[in-house]
Short mmCIF file of C-alpha atoms in Angstrom, two decimals:
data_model
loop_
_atom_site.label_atom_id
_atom_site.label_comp_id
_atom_site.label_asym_id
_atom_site.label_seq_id
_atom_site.Cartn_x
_atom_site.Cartn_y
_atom_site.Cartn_z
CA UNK A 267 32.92 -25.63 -58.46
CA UNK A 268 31.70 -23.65 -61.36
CA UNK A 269 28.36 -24.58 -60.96
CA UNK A 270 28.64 -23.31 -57.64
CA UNK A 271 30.09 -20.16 -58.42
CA UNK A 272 27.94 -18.88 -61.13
CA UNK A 273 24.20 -19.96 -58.53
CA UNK A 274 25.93 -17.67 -56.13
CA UNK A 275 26.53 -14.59 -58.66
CA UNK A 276 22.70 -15.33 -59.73
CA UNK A 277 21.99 -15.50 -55.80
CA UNK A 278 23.70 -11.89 -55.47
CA UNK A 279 21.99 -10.35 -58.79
CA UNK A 280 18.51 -11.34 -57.48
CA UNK A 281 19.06 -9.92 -54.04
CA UNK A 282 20.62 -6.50 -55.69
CA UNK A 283 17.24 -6.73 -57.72
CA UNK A 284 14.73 -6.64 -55.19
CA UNK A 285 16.78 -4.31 -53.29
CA UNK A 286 16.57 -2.11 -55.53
CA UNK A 287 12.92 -2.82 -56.09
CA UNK A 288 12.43 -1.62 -52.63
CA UNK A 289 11.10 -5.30 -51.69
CA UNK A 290 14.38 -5.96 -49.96
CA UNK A 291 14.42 -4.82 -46.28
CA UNK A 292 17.53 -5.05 -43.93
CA UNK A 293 15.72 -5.34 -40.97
CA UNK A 294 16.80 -4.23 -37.67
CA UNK A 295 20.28 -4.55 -37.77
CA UNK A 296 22.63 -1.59 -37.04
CA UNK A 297 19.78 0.43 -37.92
CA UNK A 298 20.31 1.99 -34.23
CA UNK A 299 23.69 1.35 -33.54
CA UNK A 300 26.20 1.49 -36.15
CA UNK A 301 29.07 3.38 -35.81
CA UNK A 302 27.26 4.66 -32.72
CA UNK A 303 26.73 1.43 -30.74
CA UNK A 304 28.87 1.74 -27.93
CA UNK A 305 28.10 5.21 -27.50
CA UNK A 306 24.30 5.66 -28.92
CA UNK A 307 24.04 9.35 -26.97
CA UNK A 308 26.15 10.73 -29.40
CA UNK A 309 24.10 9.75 -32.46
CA UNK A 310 23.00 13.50 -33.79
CA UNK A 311 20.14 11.58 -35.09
CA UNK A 312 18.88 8.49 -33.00
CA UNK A 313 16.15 6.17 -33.17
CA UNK A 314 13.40 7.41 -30.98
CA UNK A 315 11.92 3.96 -29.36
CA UNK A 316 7.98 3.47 -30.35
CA UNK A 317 5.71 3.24 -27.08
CA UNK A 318 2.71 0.57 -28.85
CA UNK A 319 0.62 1.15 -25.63
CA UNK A 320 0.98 2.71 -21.92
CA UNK A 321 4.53 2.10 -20.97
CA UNK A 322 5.89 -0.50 -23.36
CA UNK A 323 8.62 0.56 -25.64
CA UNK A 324 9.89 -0.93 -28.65
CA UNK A 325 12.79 -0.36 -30.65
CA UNK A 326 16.12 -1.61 -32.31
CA UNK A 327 19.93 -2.01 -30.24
CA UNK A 328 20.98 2.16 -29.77
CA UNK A 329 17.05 3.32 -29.52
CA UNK A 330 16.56 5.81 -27.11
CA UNK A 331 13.59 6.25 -24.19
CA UNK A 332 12.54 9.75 -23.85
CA UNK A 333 11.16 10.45 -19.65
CA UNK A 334 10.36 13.90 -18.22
CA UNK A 335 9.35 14.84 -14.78
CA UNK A 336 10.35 11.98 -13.03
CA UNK A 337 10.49 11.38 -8.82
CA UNK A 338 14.18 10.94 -8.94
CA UNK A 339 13.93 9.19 -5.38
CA UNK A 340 11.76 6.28 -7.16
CA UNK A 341 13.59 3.79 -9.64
CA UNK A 342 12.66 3.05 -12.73
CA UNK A 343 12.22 -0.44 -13.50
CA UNK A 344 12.45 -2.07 -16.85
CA UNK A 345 11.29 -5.90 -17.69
CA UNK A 346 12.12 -7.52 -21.04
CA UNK A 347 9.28 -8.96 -23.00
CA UNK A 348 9.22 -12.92 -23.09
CA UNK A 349 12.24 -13.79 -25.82
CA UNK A 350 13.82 -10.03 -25.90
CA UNK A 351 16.80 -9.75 -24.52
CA UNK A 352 18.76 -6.33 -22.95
CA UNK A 353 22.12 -5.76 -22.07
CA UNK A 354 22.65 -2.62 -20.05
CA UNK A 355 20.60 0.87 -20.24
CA UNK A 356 22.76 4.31 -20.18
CA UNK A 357 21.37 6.93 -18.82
CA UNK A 358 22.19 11.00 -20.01
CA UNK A 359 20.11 14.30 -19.68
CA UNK A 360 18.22 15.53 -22.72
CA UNK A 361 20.30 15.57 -26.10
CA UNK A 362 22.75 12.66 -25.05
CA UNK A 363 23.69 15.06 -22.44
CA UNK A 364 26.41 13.43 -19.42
CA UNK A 365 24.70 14.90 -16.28
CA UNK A 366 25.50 12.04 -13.94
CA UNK A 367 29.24 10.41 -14.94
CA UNK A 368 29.81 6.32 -14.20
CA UNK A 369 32.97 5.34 -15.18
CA UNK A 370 35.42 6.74 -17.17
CA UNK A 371 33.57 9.91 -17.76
CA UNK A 372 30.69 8.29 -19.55
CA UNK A 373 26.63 8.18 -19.01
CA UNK A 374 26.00 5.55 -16.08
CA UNK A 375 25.46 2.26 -16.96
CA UNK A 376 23.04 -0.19 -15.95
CA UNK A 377 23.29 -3.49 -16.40
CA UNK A 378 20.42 -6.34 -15.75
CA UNK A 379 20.11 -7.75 -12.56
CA UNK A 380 19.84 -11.63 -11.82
CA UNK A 381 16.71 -11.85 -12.78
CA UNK A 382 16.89 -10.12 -16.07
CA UNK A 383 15.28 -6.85 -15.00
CA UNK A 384 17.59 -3.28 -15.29
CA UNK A 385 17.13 -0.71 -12.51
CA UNK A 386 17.53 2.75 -13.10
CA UNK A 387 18.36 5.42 -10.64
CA UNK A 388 18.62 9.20 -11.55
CA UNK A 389 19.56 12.34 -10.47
CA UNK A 390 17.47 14.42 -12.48
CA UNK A 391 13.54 14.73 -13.99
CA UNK A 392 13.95 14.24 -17.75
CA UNK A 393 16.14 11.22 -18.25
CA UNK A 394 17.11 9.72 -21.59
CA UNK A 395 17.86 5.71 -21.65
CA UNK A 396 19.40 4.50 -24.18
CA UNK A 397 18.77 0.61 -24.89
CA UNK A 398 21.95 -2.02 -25.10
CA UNK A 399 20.12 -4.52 -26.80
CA UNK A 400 21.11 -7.13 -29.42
CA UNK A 401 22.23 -5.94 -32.53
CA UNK A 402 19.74 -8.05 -34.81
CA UNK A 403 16.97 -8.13 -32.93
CA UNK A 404 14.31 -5.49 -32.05
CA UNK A 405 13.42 -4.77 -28.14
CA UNK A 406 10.46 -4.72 -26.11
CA UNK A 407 10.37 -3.77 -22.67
CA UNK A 408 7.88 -2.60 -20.09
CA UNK A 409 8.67 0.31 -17.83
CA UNK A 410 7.39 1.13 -14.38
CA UNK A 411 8.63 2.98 -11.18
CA UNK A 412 9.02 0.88 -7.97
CA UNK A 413 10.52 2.10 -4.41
CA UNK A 414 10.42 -1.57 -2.83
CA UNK A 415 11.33 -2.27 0.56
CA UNK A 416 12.94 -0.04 2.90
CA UNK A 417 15.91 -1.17 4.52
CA UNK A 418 16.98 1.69 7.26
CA UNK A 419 19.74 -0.37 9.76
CA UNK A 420 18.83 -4.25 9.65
CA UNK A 421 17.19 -6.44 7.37
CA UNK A 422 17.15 -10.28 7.09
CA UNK A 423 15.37 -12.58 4.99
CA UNK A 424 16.35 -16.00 3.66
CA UNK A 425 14.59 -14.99 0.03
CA UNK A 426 15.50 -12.69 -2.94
CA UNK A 427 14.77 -9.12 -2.30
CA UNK A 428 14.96 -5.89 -3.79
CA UNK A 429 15.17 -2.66 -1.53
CA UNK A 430 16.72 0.80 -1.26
CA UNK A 431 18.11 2.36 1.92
CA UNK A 432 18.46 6.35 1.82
CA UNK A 433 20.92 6.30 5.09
CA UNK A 434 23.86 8.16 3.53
CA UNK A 435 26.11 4.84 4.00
CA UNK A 436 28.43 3.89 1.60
CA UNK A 437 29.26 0.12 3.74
CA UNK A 438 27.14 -2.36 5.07
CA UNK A 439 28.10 -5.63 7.03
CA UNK A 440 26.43 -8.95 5.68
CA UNK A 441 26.29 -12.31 6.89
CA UNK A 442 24.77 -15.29 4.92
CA UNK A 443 24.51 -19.08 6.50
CA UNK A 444 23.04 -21.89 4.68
CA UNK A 445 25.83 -23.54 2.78
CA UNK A 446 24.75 -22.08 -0.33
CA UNK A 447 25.17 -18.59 -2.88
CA UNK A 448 24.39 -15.11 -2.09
CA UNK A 449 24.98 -12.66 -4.39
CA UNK A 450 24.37 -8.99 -3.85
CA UNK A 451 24.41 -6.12 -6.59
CA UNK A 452 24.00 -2.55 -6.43
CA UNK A 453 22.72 0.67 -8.19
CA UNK A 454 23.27 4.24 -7.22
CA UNK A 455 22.53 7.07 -10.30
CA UNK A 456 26.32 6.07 -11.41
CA UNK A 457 25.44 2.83 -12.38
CA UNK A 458 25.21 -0.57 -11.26
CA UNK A 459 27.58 -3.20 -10.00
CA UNK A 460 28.07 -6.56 -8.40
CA UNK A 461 29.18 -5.77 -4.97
CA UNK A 462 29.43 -9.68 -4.14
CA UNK A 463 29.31 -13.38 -4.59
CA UNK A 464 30.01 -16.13 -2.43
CA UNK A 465 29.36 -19.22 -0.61
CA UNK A 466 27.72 -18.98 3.16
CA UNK A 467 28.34 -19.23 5.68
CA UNK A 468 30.67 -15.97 5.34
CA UNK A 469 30.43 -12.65 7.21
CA UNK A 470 32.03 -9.18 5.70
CA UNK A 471 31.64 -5.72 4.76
CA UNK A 472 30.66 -4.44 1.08
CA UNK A 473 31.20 -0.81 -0.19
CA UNK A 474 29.43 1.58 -2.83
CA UNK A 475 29.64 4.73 -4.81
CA UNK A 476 28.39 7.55 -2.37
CA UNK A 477 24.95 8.67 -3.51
CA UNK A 478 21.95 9.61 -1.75
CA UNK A 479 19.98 6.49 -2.66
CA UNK A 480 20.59 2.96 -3.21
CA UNK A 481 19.00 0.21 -4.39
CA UNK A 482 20.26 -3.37 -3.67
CA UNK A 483 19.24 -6.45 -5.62
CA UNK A 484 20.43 -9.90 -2.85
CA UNK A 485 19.77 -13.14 -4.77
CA UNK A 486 19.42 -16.00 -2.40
CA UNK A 487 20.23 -19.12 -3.46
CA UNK A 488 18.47 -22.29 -2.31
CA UNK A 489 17.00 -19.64 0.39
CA UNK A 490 20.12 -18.99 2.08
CA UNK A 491 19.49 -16.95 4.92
CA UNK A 492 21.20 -13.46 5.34
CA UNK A 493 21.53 -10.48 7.04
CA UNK A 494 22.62 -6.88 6.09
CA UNK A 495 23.30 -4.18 8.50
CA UNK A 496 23.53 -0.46 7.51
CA UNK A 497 25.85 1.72 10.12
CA UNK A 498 23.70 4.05 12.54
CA UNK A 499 26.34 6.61 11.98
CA UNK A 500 26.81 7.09 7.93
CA UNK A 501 29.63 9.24 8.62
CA UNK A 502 31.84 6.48 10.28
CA UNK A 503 31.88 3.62 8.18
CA UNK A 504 33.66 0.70 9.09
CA UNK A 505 36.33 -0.63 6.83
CA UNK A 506 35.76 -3.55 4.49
CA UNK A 507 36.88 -6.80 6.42
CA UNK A 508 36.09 -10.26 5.81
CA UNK A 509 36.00 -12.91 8.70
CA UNK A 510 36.09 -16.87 8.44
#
């Protein structure tokens, strides 16, 4: 026991020595986040994340994405780098900012989709995003802008899709047969959310935040087939209902 006690004092007086040596470095932990982590917009000094070439960013947990003069009816899209891993993106207006509120009076939150991706929708050109990564690891992600398919009133497919419809609706009416999953999430500019998951066959409504644009994500599982239909008439939307 005493040998063990006086190799970890040594252990501690070595690492205090090279720290001090400047040869010690902490890495990427909290460097970001710290006190600020679950609210990096109000950091009066944040980590600006590194662009190494044409949109690809870099940067520790908290690091923030600078964007101006965006198309605010396109979403941005952003894809991990093989072995990073991100949890959600919030979005403000310049200086940590709250232009658009998601819950609770807070920036909007996105969080990944199915596949790992995060969609962001705004409401205004220059956009902040600041990464929810992990806290000892630094981030790499590559950013693009992506309108997908349309969906106006109908659209079936028996695959995973992404699309936006611009209707006005705030309900749809989908239908899945198949015997298998579908799950279904959605992004407005207040955020994202699962809107469903559940075994077909099944056939219900779904409801969303009211925004001008919205971008579904359906994940079809062992290419269940499905069907989503938006109401002609945004302004009477039928009540969510679920039949057998």
């Amino acid at each position: 026991m005493l040998i063990t006690t006086v190799g970890l004092m040594i252990a501690g007086l070595i690492a205090l020595g090279y720290a001090d040596a400047g040869d010690f470095e902490a890495g990427p932990i909290g460097r970001a986040g710290g006190e600020y982590a679950l609210s990096p917009w109000t950091n009066p000094d944040p980590v600006v994340a590194e662009e190494p070439e044409a949109d690809t960013y870099r940067g520790p947990d908290g690091a923030v994405i600078r964007l101006s003069g965006l198309d605010v009816d396109t979403p941005i899209v952003l894809t991990p780098a093989e072995g990073t891993r991100l949890n959600a993106v919030w979005v403000t207006g310049a200086d940590g900012r709250i232009v658009t509120e998601g819950e609770g009076g807070e920036p909007p939150r996105f969080s990944t989709l199915w596949d790992g991706k995060i969609v962001v929708l705004v409401e205004q050109p220059d956009v902040e995003l600041w990464i929810d990564g992990s806290r000892d690891e630094t981030w790499e992600a590559s950013l693009r802008f992506d309108r997908g398919l349309r969906a106006d009133d109908v659209l079936t497919s028996s695959q995973t899709l992404m699309f936006t419809h611009d209707g006005g609706a705030t309900t749809a009416r989908v239908s899945a047969r198949g015997g298998d999953n579908l799950s279904i999430q959605a992004v407005t500019a207040h955020g994202s959310e699962s809107r469903l998951f559940a075994d077909s066959p099944f056939d219900r409504s779904i409801a969303w935040r009211d925004a001008p644009l919205v971008l579904f994500y359906i994940e079809s599982w062992h290419d269940t087939s499905w069907r989503i239909e938006f109401p002609t008439d945004a302004a009477s939307t039928p009540t969510p209902t679920e039949t057998p």
